[in-house]
Coordinates of C-alpha atoms and ligand atoms in Angstrom, one line a residue:
M1 CA 19.3 49.1 -32.6
S2 CA 21.5 48.9 -29.4
S3 CA 22.1 45.1 -29.6
V4 CA 25.3 43.7 -28.4
V5 CA 26.6 40.5 -30.1
L6 CA 29.6 38.4 -28.9
K7 CA 31.1 36.2 -31.5
N8 CA 33.6 33.5 -30.6
I9 CA 35.1 35.4 -27.7
S10 CA 38.1 33.9 -26.0
K11 CA 40.0 35.5 -23.1
S12 CA 42.8 34.2 -21.1
Y13 CA 45.0 35.7 -18.4
G14 CA 48.5 34.3 -19.2
K15 CA 47.9 30.6 -19.7
V16 CA 44.7 30.4 -17.8
S17 CA 41.7 30.5 -20.1
V18 CA 38.8 32.4 -18.6
I19 CA 36.3 32.7 -21.5
K20 CA 36.1 30.0 -24.0
D21 CA 34.8 30.6 -27.5
L22 CA 31.6 32.3 -26.3
N23 CA 28.7 33.3 -28.5
L24 CA 25.8 35.5 -27.2
E25 CA 23.3 37.9 -28.6
I26 CA 21.8 40.6 -26.3
R27 CA 18.8 42.2 -28.0
D28 CA 18.1 45.9 -28.4
K29 CA 16.5 47.3 -25.2
E30 CA 16.6 44.0 -23.5
F31 CA 17.4 43.7 -19.6
M32 CA 20.0 40.9 -19.8
V33 CA 21.4 39.4 -16.5
F34 CA 24.7 37.5 -16.4
V35 CA 24.6 35.2 -13.3
G36 CA 26.9 32.5 -12.1
P37 CA 29.2 31.6 -9.2
S38 CA 32.1 33.9 -8.1
G39 CA 35.0 33.6 -10.6
C40 CA 33.0 32.2 -13.5
G41 CA 33.9 35.2 -15.8
K42 CA 30.9 37.5 -15.4
S43 CA 33.0 40.7 -14.8
T44 CA 35.5 39.7 -17.4
L45 CA 32.8 39.5 -20.0
L46 CA 31.3 42.7 -19.1
R47 CA 34.6 44.4 -19.2
I48 CA 35.2 42.9 -22.6
I49 CA 32.0 44.5 -23.9
A50 CA 33.1 47.8 -22.3
G51 CA 36.5 47.6 -24.0
L52 CA 38.4 47.4 -20.6
E53 CA 40.0 44.0 -21.5
D54 CA 41.9 42.8 -24.5
I55 CA 40.7 39.5 -25.9
Q56 CA 42.6 36.7 -27.7
G57 CA 39.9 36.0 -30.1
G58 CA 36.4 37.0 -31.4
E59 CA 34.4 40.0 -32.2
V60 CA 32.3 42.3 -30.1
Y61 CA 29.5 44.0 -32.0
I62 CA 27.5 47.0 -30.7
E63 CA 24.7 48.2 -33.0
E64 CA 25.9 45.8 -35.7
K65 CA 29.4 47.3 -35.8
V66 CA 32.6 45.6 -34.7
V67 CA 33.9 47.6 -31.8
N68 CA 37.0 45.6 -31.0
N69 CA 39.3 48.5 -31.9
L70 CA 37.2 51.2 -30.3
H71 CA 38.3 52.8 -27.0
P72 CA 35.8 52.4 -24.1
K73 CA 34.9 56.1 -24.3
D74 CA 33.9 55.7 -27.9
R75 CA 31.7 52.7 -27.5
D76 CA 28.7 54.6 -26.3
I77 CA 28.3 52.5 -23.2
A78 CA 28.3 53.5 -19.5
M79 CA 29.4 51.2 -16.7
V80 CA 28.2 51.1 -13.0
F81 CA 30.5 49.4 -10.6
Q82 CA 29.8 47.6 -7.3
N83 CA 32.2 49.9 -5.3
Y84 CA 30.4 53.0 -7.0
A85 CA 33.8 54.3 -8.2
L86 CA 32.9 58.0 -7.3
Y87 CA 35.6 60.7 -7.2
P88 CA 35.8 61.4 -3.4
H89 CA 37.0 64.9 -3.7
M90 CA 34.2 66.0 -6.1
S91 CA 30.7 66.9 -5.2
V92 CA 27.8 64.8 -6.5
Y93 CA 27.2 67.4 -9.2
E94 CA 30.8 67.4 -10.3
N95 CA 30.9 63.6 -10.3
M96 CA 28.0 63.5 -12.6
A97 CA 29.3 66.4 -14.8
F98 CA 32.8 65.0 -15.2
A99 CA 32.3 62.9 -18.4
L100 CA 30.3 65.7 -20.0
K101 CA 32.8 68.3 -19.3
I102 CA 35.5 66.1 -20.9
R103 CA 33.3 66.0 -24.0
K104 CA 33.2 69.8 -23.8
M105 CA 29.5 69.9 -23.6
D106 CA 27.9 73.3 -23.1
K107 CA 27.8 74.3 -19.4
K108 CA 24.1 75.2 -19.4
L109 CA 23.2 71.9 -21.1
I110 CA 25.2 70.0 -18.5
R111 CA 23.3 71.7 -15.7
E112 CA 20.0 70.9 -17.3
K113 CA 20.9 67.3 -17.8
I114 CA 22.1 66.8 -14.3
E115 CA 19.2 68.5 -12.7
N116 CA 16.8 66.2 -14.7
V117 CA 18.6 63.1 -13.8
A118 CA 19.0 64.2 -10.1
K119 CA 15.3 64.8 -9.9
S120 CA 14.4 61.4 -11.3
L121 CA 16.8 59.7 -8.8
N122 CA 15.7 61.9 -5.7
L123 CA 19.2 63.4 -5.5
T124 CA 18.4 67.0 -6.0
E125 CA 19.1 68.0 -2.4
Y126 CA 22.4 66.2 -2.4
L127 CA 24.1 67.7 -5.5
N128 CA 26.5 69.8 -3.3
R129 CA 27.5 66.9 -1.0
K130 CA 30.7 64.8 -1.2
P131 CA 30.4 61.1 -1.6
K132 CA 31.4 60.5 2.0
E133 CA 28.4 62.5 3.2
L134 CA 26.0 60.0 1.5
S135 CA 24.5 56.7 2.4
G136 CA 25.3 53.6 0.4
G137 CA 22.0 53.8 -1.4
Q138 CA 22.5 57.4 -2.3
K139 CA 26.1 56.8 -3.6
Q140 CA 24.7 54.0 -5.7
R141 CA 22.1 56.4 -7.2
V142 CA 24.9 58.9 -8.0
A143 CA 26.8 56.1 -9.7
L144 CA 23.7 55.5 -11.8
G145 CA 23.1 59.2 -12.4
R146 CA 26.6 59.6 -13.6
A147 CA 25.9 56.8 -16.2
M148 CA 22.5 58.3 -17.1
V149 CA 23.6 61.8 -17.9
R150 CA 25.8 60.4 -20.7
E151 CA 22.7 58.8 -22.4
P152 CA 24.5 55.7 -23.5
K153 CA 23.2 53.1 -25.8
V154 CA 24.1 50.4 -23.5
F155 CA 24.3 50.3 -19.6
L156 CA 26.7 47.8 -18.1
M157 CA 26.3 47.1 -14.4
D158 CA 28.6 44.9 -12.4
E159 CA 26.9 43.8 -9.0
P160 CA 25.8 47.3 -8.4
L161 CA 23.8 46.4 -5.4
S162 CA 26.0 44.0 -3.5
N163 CA 27.3 46.6 -1.1
L164 CA 23.8 47.6 0.1
D165 CA 21.9 46.1 3.0
A166 CA 19.2 43.6 2.2
K167 CA 16.2 45.9 2.4
L168 CA 17.7 48.6 0.3
R169 CA 18.9 46.0 -2.3
V170 CA 15.3 44.9 -2.7
Q171 CA 14.1 48.4 -3.2
M172 CA 17.0 49.3 -5.6
R173 CA 16.2 46.2 -7.7
S174 CA 12.8 47.5 -8.6
E175 CA 14.2 51.1 -9.0
I176 CA 16.7 49.8 -11.6
R177 CA 13.9 47.9 -13.3
S178 CA 11.8 50.9 -13.6
L179 CA 14.8 52.9 -14.8
H180 CA 15.2 50.4 -17.5
K181 CA 11.6 50.8 -18.6
K182 CA 11.9 54.7 -18.5
L183 CA 15.2 54.8 -20.4
D184 CA 14.1 52.2 -22.9
T185 CA 17.6 51.1 -23.7
T186 CA 19.8 48.0 -23.4
F187 CA 21.0 46.9 -19.9
I188 CA 23.4 44.2 -19.1
Y189 CA 23.5 43.4 -15.4
V190 CA 25.9 41.2 -13.6
T191 CA 25.1 39.4 -10.3
H192 CA 26.1 36.2 -8.4
D193 CA 22.6 36.4 -6.8
Q194 CA 20.1 34.0 -8.4
V195 CA 17.1 35.9 -6.9
E196 CA 18.3 39.2 -8.3
A197 CA 18.7 37.4 -11.7
L198 CA 15.2 35.9 -11.6
T199 CA 13.4 39.1 -10.5
M200 CA 15.3 41.6 -12.7
G201 CA 16.1 39.9 -16.1
D202 CA 14.0 39.8 -19.3
R203 CA 16.5 37.1 -20.0
I204 CA 19.2 35.4 -18.0
T205 CA 22.5 34.1 -19.2
V206 CA 23.9 31.5 -16.7
L207 CA 27.6 31.0 -16.8
N208 CA 30.0 28.6 -15.2
R209 CA 33.7 28.4 -15.7
G210 CA 33.6 30.9 -18.5
E211 CA 31.1 28.9 -20.5
I212 CA 27.4 29.6 -21.2
Q213 CA 25.1 27.1 -19.6
Q214 CA 21.8 28.5 -20.7
V215 CA 20.3 31.7 -22.1
A216 CA 16.6 32.0 -21.4
T217 CA 13.8 33.9 -19.6
P218 CA 13.5 33.5 -15.9
D219 CA 10.6 31.2 -16.2
E220 CA 12.3 28.9 -18.6
I221 CA 15.5 28.9 -16.5
Y222 CA 13.5 27.9 -13.4
N223 CA 11.2 25.4 -14.9
Y224 CA 13.2 23.9 -17.7
P225 CA 16.9 24.1 -16.8
E226 CA 19.2 22.7 -19.5
N227 CA 21.4 20.9 -17.1
M228 CA 22.1 20.0 -13.4
F229 CA 24.3 23.0 -13.0
V230 CA 21.5 25.5 -13.9
A231 CA 19.0 23.4 -11.9
G232 CA 21.1 23.5 -8.9
F233 CA 22.3 27.1 -9.1
I234 CA 18.9 28.7 -9.7
G235 CA 16.4 28.3 -6.8
S236 CA 16.8 28.3 -3.0
P237 CA 17.0 26.0 -1.2
Q238 CA 18.6 24.1 -4.0
M239 CA 17.0 21.4 -6.1
N240 CA 17.2 17.9 -4.7
F241 CA 19.0 15.4 -6.9
I242 CA 18.3 11.7 -6.3
K243 CA 19.8 8.8 -8.1
V244 CA 16.9 6.6 -9.2
K245 CA 16.2 3.6 -11.6
V246 CA 13.4 3.9 -14.2
V247 CA 11.2 0.9 -13.4
S248 CA 8.4 1.7 -15.9
E249 CA 6.9 4.4 -18.0
N250 CA 5.6 6.1 -14.8
L251 CA 7.6 4.8 -12.0
L252 CA 11.1 5.6 -10.6
S253 CA 12.6 3.8 -7.6
F254 CA 15.5 4.0 -5.2
E255 CA 16.0 1.9 -2.0
N256 CA 12.5 1.3 -0.8
N257 CA 11.0 4.4 -2.3
N258 CA 8.8 5.0 -5.4
I259 CA 8.3 8.2 -7.3
S260 CA 5.7 8.8 -10.0
A261 CA 7.4 10.0 -13.1
P262 CA 6.8 12.0 -16.2
S263 CA 6.0 9.2 -18.6
D264 CA 6.3 11.3 -21.8
V265 CA 9.9 12.1 -21.0
I266 CA 10.6 8.4 -20.3
R267 CA 9.0 7.4 -23.5
R268 CA 10.7 9.8 -25.7
N269 CA 14.2 9.0 -24.3
N270 CA 13.7 5.3 -23.9
L271 CA 14.7 5.4 -20.3
I272 CA 13.0 2.2 -18.9
G273 CA 15.6 0.1 -17.1
K274 CA 18.2 3.0 -16.9
E275 CA 19.7 4.9 -14.0
V276 CA 19.0 8.6 -14.1
I277 CA 19.0 11.6 -11.7
A278 CA 15.7 12.9 -10.7
G279 CA 15.6 16.6 -9.8
I280 CA 12.9 17.7 -7.4
R281 CA 12.6 21.2 -6.1
P282 CA 12.0 21.5 -2.3
E283 CA 8.6 23.3 -3.0
H284 CA 7.5 20.3 -5.1
L285 CA 7.5 17.9 -2.1
S286 CA 4.5 17.6 0.2
L287 CA 3.8 15.4 3.2
S288 CA 1.9 12.2 2.4
G289 CA 1.0 8.9 4.0
C290 CA 3.8 6.4 3.9
S291 CA 1.6 3.8 2.2
S292 CA 1.3 6.0 -0.9
S293 CA 2.7 4.5 -4.1
N294 CA 4.5 7.8 -4.6
K295 CA 6.6 8.5 -1.5
I296 CA 10.0 9.2 -0.3
E297 CA 10.7 8.2 3.3
V298 CA 13.1 10.3 5.4
T299 CA 13.9 11.4 8.9
A300 CA 13.6 15.1 9.5
G301 CA 16.8 16.9 10.3
M302 CA 16.9 20.5 11.1
V303 CA 13.6 22.5 10.6
E304 CA 13.9 26.2 9.7
M305 CA 10.8 28.3 10.3
L306 CA 10.8 31.3 7.8
G307 CA 7.4 32.8 8.7
S308 CA 5.3 31.8 5.8
E309 CA 7.0 28.4 5.3
K310 CA 9.1 25.8 6.9
I311 CA 12.3 24.3 5.4
V312 CA 12.8 20.7 6.5
H313 CA 16.2 19.3 6.0
F314 CA 16.9 15.6 5.5
E315 CA 19.6 13.3 4.2
L316 CA 19.3 10.8 1.3
Q317 CA 22.1 9.0 -0.5
N318 CA 24.6 10.9 1.7
L319 CA 23.4 14.3 0.4
D320 CA 21.6 17.1 2.2
M321 CA 18.2 17.7 0.7
S322 CA 15.3 19.8 1.8
A323 CA 11.5 20.3 1.5
K324 CA 9.6 23.5 1.6
L325 CA 6.3 23.0 3.5
P326 CA 3.6 25.4 4.8
A327 CA 4.5 26.9 8.1
S328 CA 1.4 25.4 9.7
V329 CA 2.7 21.9 9.3
E330 CA 4.1 20.5 12.5
V331 CA 7.4 18.8 12.0
S332 CA 10.3 18.3 14.4
Y333 CA 13.8 17.1 14.3
G334 CA 13.9 13.3 14.3
D335 CA 10.4 12.7 12.9
K336 CA 9.8 9.9 10.4
L337 CA 8.2 11.5 7.4
C338 CA 7.0 10.6 4.0
F339 CA 7.0 13.0 1.1
S340 CA 5.3 12.7 -2.2
P341 CA 6.8 14.7 -5.1
D342 CA 4.5 16.6 -7.5
D343 CA 4.9 14.2 -10.4
N344 CA 4.4 16.9 -13.1
K345 CA 7.4 18.7 -11.7
V346 CA 10.0 15.9 -11.5
L347 CA 12.9 16.5 -13.9
L348 CA 15.1 13.8 -15.2
F349 CA 18.8 14.2 -15.9
D350 CA 21.4 12.1 -17.7
K351 CA 23.8 11.0 -14.9
D352 CA 26.8 11.3 -17.1
T353 CA 26.3 14.4 -19.2
Q354 CA 24.1 16.0 -16.5
K355 CA 21.8 17.2 -19.3
R356 CA 18.0 17.3 -18.8
Y357 CA 16.1 14.8 -20.8
R358 CA 13.4 16.7 -22.7
Ligands
ADP1 P1 33.3 36.9 -11.7 O1 33.0 38.4 -11.9 O2 32.3 35.9 -12.3 O3 33.4 36.6 -10.2 P2 35.8 37.4 -13.1 O4 35.4 37.7 -14.4 O5 36.2 38.5 -12.1 O6 34.7 36.5 -12.3 O7 37.0 36.3 -13.1 C1 37.1 35.2 -13.9 C2 38.4 34.5 -13.7 O8 39.5 35.2 -14.2 C3 38.7 34.2 -12.2 O9 39.2 32.9 -12.1 C4 39.7 35.2 -11.8 O10 40.5 34.7 -10.9 C5 40.4 35.4 -13.1 N1 40.9 36.8 -13.2 C6 40.2 37.9 -13.3 N2 40.9 39.0 -13.5 C7 42.3 38.6 -13.5 C8 43.5 39.2 -13.7 N3 43.6 40.6 -13.9 N4 44.6 38.4 -13.8 C9 44.5 37.1 -13.7 N5 43.3 36.4 -13.4 C10 42.2 37.2 -13.4
MG2 MG1 32.8 40.0 -10.7

């Protein structure tokens, strides 16, 4: 059981608190992604699990045992870093062998392990090269290989793909996913990239300012964000937030616009007459006639052609918003348009607490 449990973890640098009383359970063999903006504490949390940071409070459990007092090398984990952290003067083979030699593993066994791992990562022909003679993708594979030969219970990865170009990044995403399947062990993967989080994670932990915002599957995070932070952080272009008044069980209004609304949520939360924030994803807006009873009137700003779709930007309530439309739709800068939101998809948030009404 390679579960990792964090109980009441607190961490500060001097007087600055970085992680605040954090609780989280990562399940055995799960692919868990930590995602959040730069500086929110993702790396710190990963390094706490690895034993590379001291903490001011709380316990770290690996396999149901407290590991607070165990050295990183005794925690049965392996970490892969963004900058690869390969030894430049050693060959690929020596880089992979290093940790095993320190453990005084039998030489023949070391060779066997490295050859197997190299084969599975397509590195066999590069074993004698130095890191500087490899491409970025190959270096990243060596870093993965070096972790794999140790057969750790838990893999920790800190933005391992951010130094790669876009195409290679997409390819390595699926390689790491299949590696996880093959190794059948626990992965904890840090990224600031919400697309990476959605495509790779079994579950995602969304962090902001050292606090957990939501822990859930990609599907739940995308469709049922807990709060406006998660709703805004996940998804691109970002969700539109419009301040509206709840007129009736199925109608929201602002200025001279009306939006059909999810009546069950309004009923459950007694929202009639209240001001709330409506959250509408760009892909849930479509062009409609302006006489519709469910319409938002806008003036098109920049139009971005993305091949299969068009992003139309516009301004409402002094905020930049956008709609994602089929590429075939003809829209240009300055056009008067009316959108109708897909009413099943409109989310409502409390304007003070920013929590989603359920
Ligand atoms: P992330 O990986 O999410 O970008 P980090 O975990 O690296 O964020 O950092 C979280 C916060 O802790 C940031 O505000 C950062 O400035 C601060 N921090 C990280 N390392 C140190 C350090 N060694 N000394 C002081 N502050 C640090
Ligand atoms: Mg980081």
